[in-house]
Amino acid sequence: MVVQVLVKAAYGAPDKLGDCPFCQRVLLTLEEKNVPYQLKLVNLSDKPDWFLEINPDGKVPVYKDDDDKWVPDSDVIVQIIEEKYPEPSLVTPDEYSNVGSKILPRFVNFLKSKDPTDGAEQALLDELRFFDDHIKEYGPYVNGDHISAVDLSIAPKLYHMEVALGHFKGWKVPESFANVHAYTKLIFSRESFTKTKAAGEYMIAAWAEKLST
């Protein structure tokens, strides 16, 4: 049985891949492991009954393999995939598993901030500086020469940061963070990433909706 994955459809374009970084994380994991899968897009603006029967919480991603049980939560899903398809290994050492974990909340806080003196931008810069220092010492990926699970979690969030902050605030990662720039260039150019990323226009539309509420 082919693996099945339910992911978010694009805001305003239900036939296109949506902007969910957690969904992309799962798809990246499957792509990097060369696991065949069947993708189904779910319109979260008008959740169909069949989807709510599968996951009453109404959240994506949701995953099913040959045990015929639907599983939500990207953390759980990628662990299942790693255990069932151990090669190539994407295991991240425990000491690196939380690297970059604060990038998403820091970037979202800054994106939503309307007060330039509230420290939101500096908090994001501090987190990016930590990430830049880590890549400088251990790169090119978080765990050295080989991509691992933590990269597949961070990369979609960095992509959201680049697109959303660039569009809504005209903001870019400072050039002084050369290792962050090298990292994003490297990982965004991987075939797995280009296959699974949402188009920038759909990401902007989704963030515009979030920021208006």
Tab-separated table of C-alpha atoms in Angstrom:
chain	number	residue	atom	x	y	z
A	1	MET	CA	0.000	0.000	0.000
A	2	VAL	CA	1.301	3.430	-0.916
A	3	VAL	CA	1.759	5.883	1.940
A	4	GLN	CA	-0.992	8.504	2.039
A	5	VAL	CA	-0.548	12.061	3.319
A	6	LEU	CA	-3.214	14.704	3.864
A	7	VAL	CA	-1.833	18.231	3.668
A	8	LYS	CA	-3.093	21.785	3.489
A	9	ALA	CA	-4.366	23.142	0.200
A	10	ALA	CA	-3.390	26.673	-0.771
A	11	TYR	CA	-5.539	29.512	0.544
A	12	GLY	CA	-7.895	30.483	-2.268
A	13	ALA	CA	-6.539	27.738	-4.537
A	14	PRO	CA	-7.697	24.334	-3.239
A	15	ASP	CA	-5.983	22.466	-6.089
A	16	LYS	CA	-2.530	23.816	-5.135
A	17	LEU	CA	-0.139	22.861	-2.348
A	18	GLY	CA	-0.608	25.051	0.711
A	19	ASP	CA	1.697	26.922	3.048
A	20	CYS	CA	1.888	24.571	6.052
A	21	PRO	CA	5.553	24.155	7.172
A	22	PHE	CA	4.655	21.046	9.169
A	23	CYS	CA	3.146	19.427	6.092
A	24	GLN	CA	6.229	20.252	4.072
A	25	ARG	CA	8.385	18.725	6.794
A	26	VAL	CA	6.604	15.387	6.327
A	27	LEU	CA	6.809	15.581	2.534
A	28	LEU	CA	10.512	16.450	2.721
A	29	THR	CA	11.104	13.396	4.901
A	30	LEU	CA	9.353	11.119	2.417
A	31	GLU	CA	11.200	12.676	-0.525
A	32	GLU	CA	14.615	12.422	1.121
A	33	LYS	CA	13.950	8.753	1.873
A	34	ASN	CA	12.548	8.085	-1.603
A	35	VAL	CA	9.319	6.709	-0.163
A	36	PRO	CA	6.441	6.710	-2.698
A	37	TYR	CA	3.372	8.516	-1.400
A	38	GLN	CA	-0.052	9.688	-2.432
A	39	LEU	CA	-0.819	13.326	-1.684
A	40	LYS	CA	-4.289	14.639	-0.956
A	41	LEU	CA	-4.961	18.355	-0.517
A	42	VAL	CA	-7.426	19.479	2.144
A	43	ASN	CA	-9.193	22.835	2.049
A	44	LEU	CA	-8.925	23.927	5.677
A	45	SER	CA	-11.191	26.925	5.010
A	46	ASP	CA	-14.039	24.536	4.315
A	47	LYS	CA	-13.084	21.237	5.930
A	48	PRO	CA	-14.896	18.312	4.321
A	49	ASP	CA	-16.756	15.810	6.478
A	50	TRP	CA	-14.579	12.921	5.347
A	51	PHE	CA	-11.511	14.763	6.669
A	52	LEU	CA	-13.095	15.550	10.038
A	53	GLU	CA	-13.992	11.872	10.380
A	54	ILE	CA	-10.311	11.028	9.913
A	55	ASN	CA	-9.071	13.768	12.235
A	56	PRO	CA	-11.749	15.506	14.332
A	57	ASP	CA	-9.179	18.135	15.377
A	58	GLY	CA	-9.205	19.308	11.780
A	59	LYS	CA	-5.427	19.691	11.565
A	60	VAL	CA	-2.858	18.591	9.027
A	61	PRO	CA	-0.642	16.802	8.232
A	62	VAL	CA	-2.228	13.377	8.646
A	63	TYR	CA	-0.457	10.202	7.550
A	64	LYS	CA	-1.376	6.594	6.853
A	65	ASP	CA	0.696	3.644	5.739
A	66	ASP	CA	-0.091	-0.067	5.503
A	67	ASP	CA	-1.360	-0.410	9.077
A	68	ASP	CA	-4.549	1.386	7.949
A	69	LYS	CA	-4.436	3.907	10.798
A	70	TRP	CA	-4.393	7.672	10.234
A	71	VAL	CA	-1.780	9.470	12.336
A	72	PRO	CA	-1.695	13.260	12.942
A	73	ASP	CA	1.182	15.463	14.202
A	74	SER	CA	4.359	15.950	12.174
A	75	ASP	CA	6.609	15.024	15.133
A	76	VAL	CA	4.935	11.629	15.405
A	77	ILE	CA	4.735	11.122	11.654
A	78	VAL	CA	8.417	11.732	10.907
A	79	GLN	CA	9.386	9.376	13.721
A	80	ILE	CA	7.183	6.653	12.243
A	81	ILE	CA	8.720	7.209	8.826
A	82	GLU	CA	12.255	7.048	10.268
A	83	GLU	CA	11.530	3.781	12.051
A	84	LYS	CA	9.818	2.143	9.093
A	85	TYR	CA	12.216	3.439	6.423
A	86	PRO	CA	15.581	3.729	8.233
A	87	GLU	CA	17.680	4.270	5.095
A	88	PRO	CA	18.950	6.795	4.418
A	89	SER	CA	19.046	7.758	8.066
A	90	LEU	CA	17.783	11.223	8.963
A	91	VAL	CA	18.366	10.830	12.693
A	92	THR	CA	19.610	14.008	14.355
A	93	PRO	CA	21.814	13.708	17.474
A	94	ASP	CA	19.964	14.801	20.604
A	95	GLU	CA	22.345	17.694	21.222
A	96	TYR	CA	21.357	19.255	17.877
A	97	SER	CA	17.663	18.401	17.840
A	98	ASN	CA	16.542	21.823	19.109
A	99	VAL	CA	18.842	23.961	16.971
A	100	GLY	CA	16.751	26.641	15.282
A	101	SER	CA	13.586	25.646	17.135
A	102	LYS	CA	12.824	29.238	18.153
A	103	ILE	CA	13.074	30.694	14.652
A	104	LEU	CA	9.389	30.206	13.834
A	105	PRO	CA	7.901	31.853	16.955
A	106	ARG	CA	10.462	34.678	16.800
A	107	PHE	CA	9.708	35.401	13.162
A	108	VAL	CA	5.939	35.272	13.690
A	109	ASN	CA	6.193	37.686	16.632
A	110	PHE	CA	8.200	40.088	14.508
A	111	LEU	CA	5.825	39.721	11.571
A	112	LYS	CA	2.846	40.604	13.760
A	113	SER	CA	4.637	43.391	15.628
A	114	LYS	CA	3.538	46.965	14.998
A	115	ASP	CA	5.938	48.527	17.494
A	116	PRO	CA	9.546	48.796	16.260
A	117	THR	CA	10.760	49.249	19.843
A	118	ASP	CA	9.200	46.085	21.307
A	119	GLY	CA	12.296	43.923	20.790
A	120	ALA	CA	10.650	41.474	18.367
A	121	GLU	CA	13.154	42.087	15.592
A	122	GLN	CA	16.108	41.809	17.970
A	123	ALA	CA	14.790	38.518	19.359
A	124	LEU	CA	14.695	37.101	15.830
A	125	LEU	CA	18.180	38.430	15.085
A	126	ASP	CA	19.505	36.831	18.271
A	127	GLU	CA	18.080	33.466	17.243
A	128	LEU	CA	19.475	33.788	13.723
A	129	ARG	CA	22.875	34.712	15.141
A	130	PHE	CA	22.845	31.535	17.228
A	131	PHE	CA	21.911	29.534	14.139
A	132	ASP	CA	24.577	31.256	12.050
A	133	ASP	CA	27.233	30.443	14.653
A	134	HIS	CA	26.128	26.802	14.751
A	135	ILE	CA	26.303	26.387	10.974
A	136	LYS	CA	29.695	28.118	10.886
A	137	GLU	CA	31.081	25.599	13.373
A	138	TYR	CA	29.257	22.410	12.380
A	139	GLY	CA	27.806	22.999	8.875
A	140	PRO	CA	26.988	22.921	6.070
A	141	TYR	CA	23.905	21.258	7.608
A	142	VAL	CA	22.948	21.314	11.274
A	143	ASN	CA	24.575	17.914	11.794
A	144	GLY	CA	27.549	18.434	9.494
A	145	ASP	CA	27.883	17.074	5.970
A	146	HIS	CA	24.626	15.148	5.903
A	147	ILE	CA	21.077	16.444	5.973
A	148	SER	CA	18.990	15.234	8.903
A	149	ALA	CA	15.537	15.559	10.414
A	150	VAL	CA	16.234	18.882	12.104
A	151	ASP	CA	17.064	20.466	8.736
A	152	LEU	CA	13.759	19.272	7.329
A	153	SER	CA	11.985	20.940	10.232
A	154	ILE	CA	13.887	24.236	10.033
A	155	ALA	CA	13.947	24.708	6.263
A	156	PRO	CA	10.190	25.295	5.740
A	157	LYS	CA	10.168	27.823	8.586
A	158	LEU	CA	13.100	29.726	7.095
A	159	TYR	CA	11.263	29.763	3.777
A	160	HIS	CA	8.165	31.219	5.443
A	161	MET	CA	10.335	33.800	7.170
A	162	GLU	CA	11.991	34.821	3.911
A	163	VAL	CA	8.733	35.130	1.961
A	164	ALA	CA	6.510	36.679	4.639
A	165	LEU	CA	8.952	39.182	6.113
A	166	GLY	CA	10.193	40.129	2.682
A	167	HIS	CA	6.671	40.855	1.467
A	168	PHE	CA	5.037	42.435	4.511
A	169	LYS	CA	8.005	44.251	6.073
A	170	GLY	CA	10.551	44.528	3.286
A	171	TRP	CA	12.931	42.718	5.647
A	172	LYS	CA	15.786	40.376	4.766
A	173	VAL	CA	18.256	38.346	6.771
A	174	PRO	CA	21.297	40.614	7.250
A	175	GLU	CA	24.193	39.881	4.903
A	176	SER	CA	26.424	39.568	7.980
A	177	PHE	CA	24.738	36.224	8.657
A	178	ALA	CA	26.677	34.641	5.808
A	179	ASN	CA	26.252	31.115	7.130
A	180	VAL	CA	22.468	31.438	7.296
A	181	HIS	CA	22.474	32.605	3.682
A	182	ALA	CA	24.711	29.703	2.630
A	183	TYR	CA	22.466	27.265	4.488
A	184	THR	CA	19.229	28.478	2.911
A	185	LYS	CA	20.792	28.525	-0.559
A	186	LEU	CA	21.945	24.937	-0.060
A	187	ILE	CA	18.741	23.502	1.329
A	188	PHE	CA	16.287	25.493	-0.795
A	189	SER	CA	18.036	24.167	-3.914
A	190	ARG	CA	17.537	20.503	-2.987
A	191	GLU	CA	15.153	18.659	-5.279
A	192	SER	CA	13.085	17.547	-2.291
A	193	PHE	CA	12.532	21.169	-1.279
A	194	THR	CA	11.650	22.519	-4.705
A	195	LYS	CA	9.131	19.669	-5.151
A	196	THR	CA	7.360	20.262	-1.844
A	197	LYS	CA	7.363	24.028	-1.311
A	198	ALA	CA	4.263	26.159	-1.733
A	199	ALA	CA	4.352	28.944	-4.298
A	200	GLY	CA	5.218	32.306	-2.755
A	201	GLU	CA	1.931	33.870	-3.886
A	202	TYR	CA	-0.081	31.314	-1.926
A	203	MET	CA	2.060	31.773	1.153
A	204	ILE	CA	1.562	35.533	1.003
A	205	ALA	CA	-2.200	35.105	0.616
A	206	ALA	CA	-2.316	32.793	3.630
A	207	TRP	CA	-0.247	35.116	5.803
A	208	ALA	CA	-2.360	38.084	4.735
A	209	GLU	CA	-5.436	36.243	5.970
A	210	LYS	CA	-3.752	35.387	9.282
A	211	LEU	CA	-2.587	38.959	9.825
A	212	SER	CA	-6.048	40.369	9.140
A	213	THR	CA	-7.705	38.395	11.939
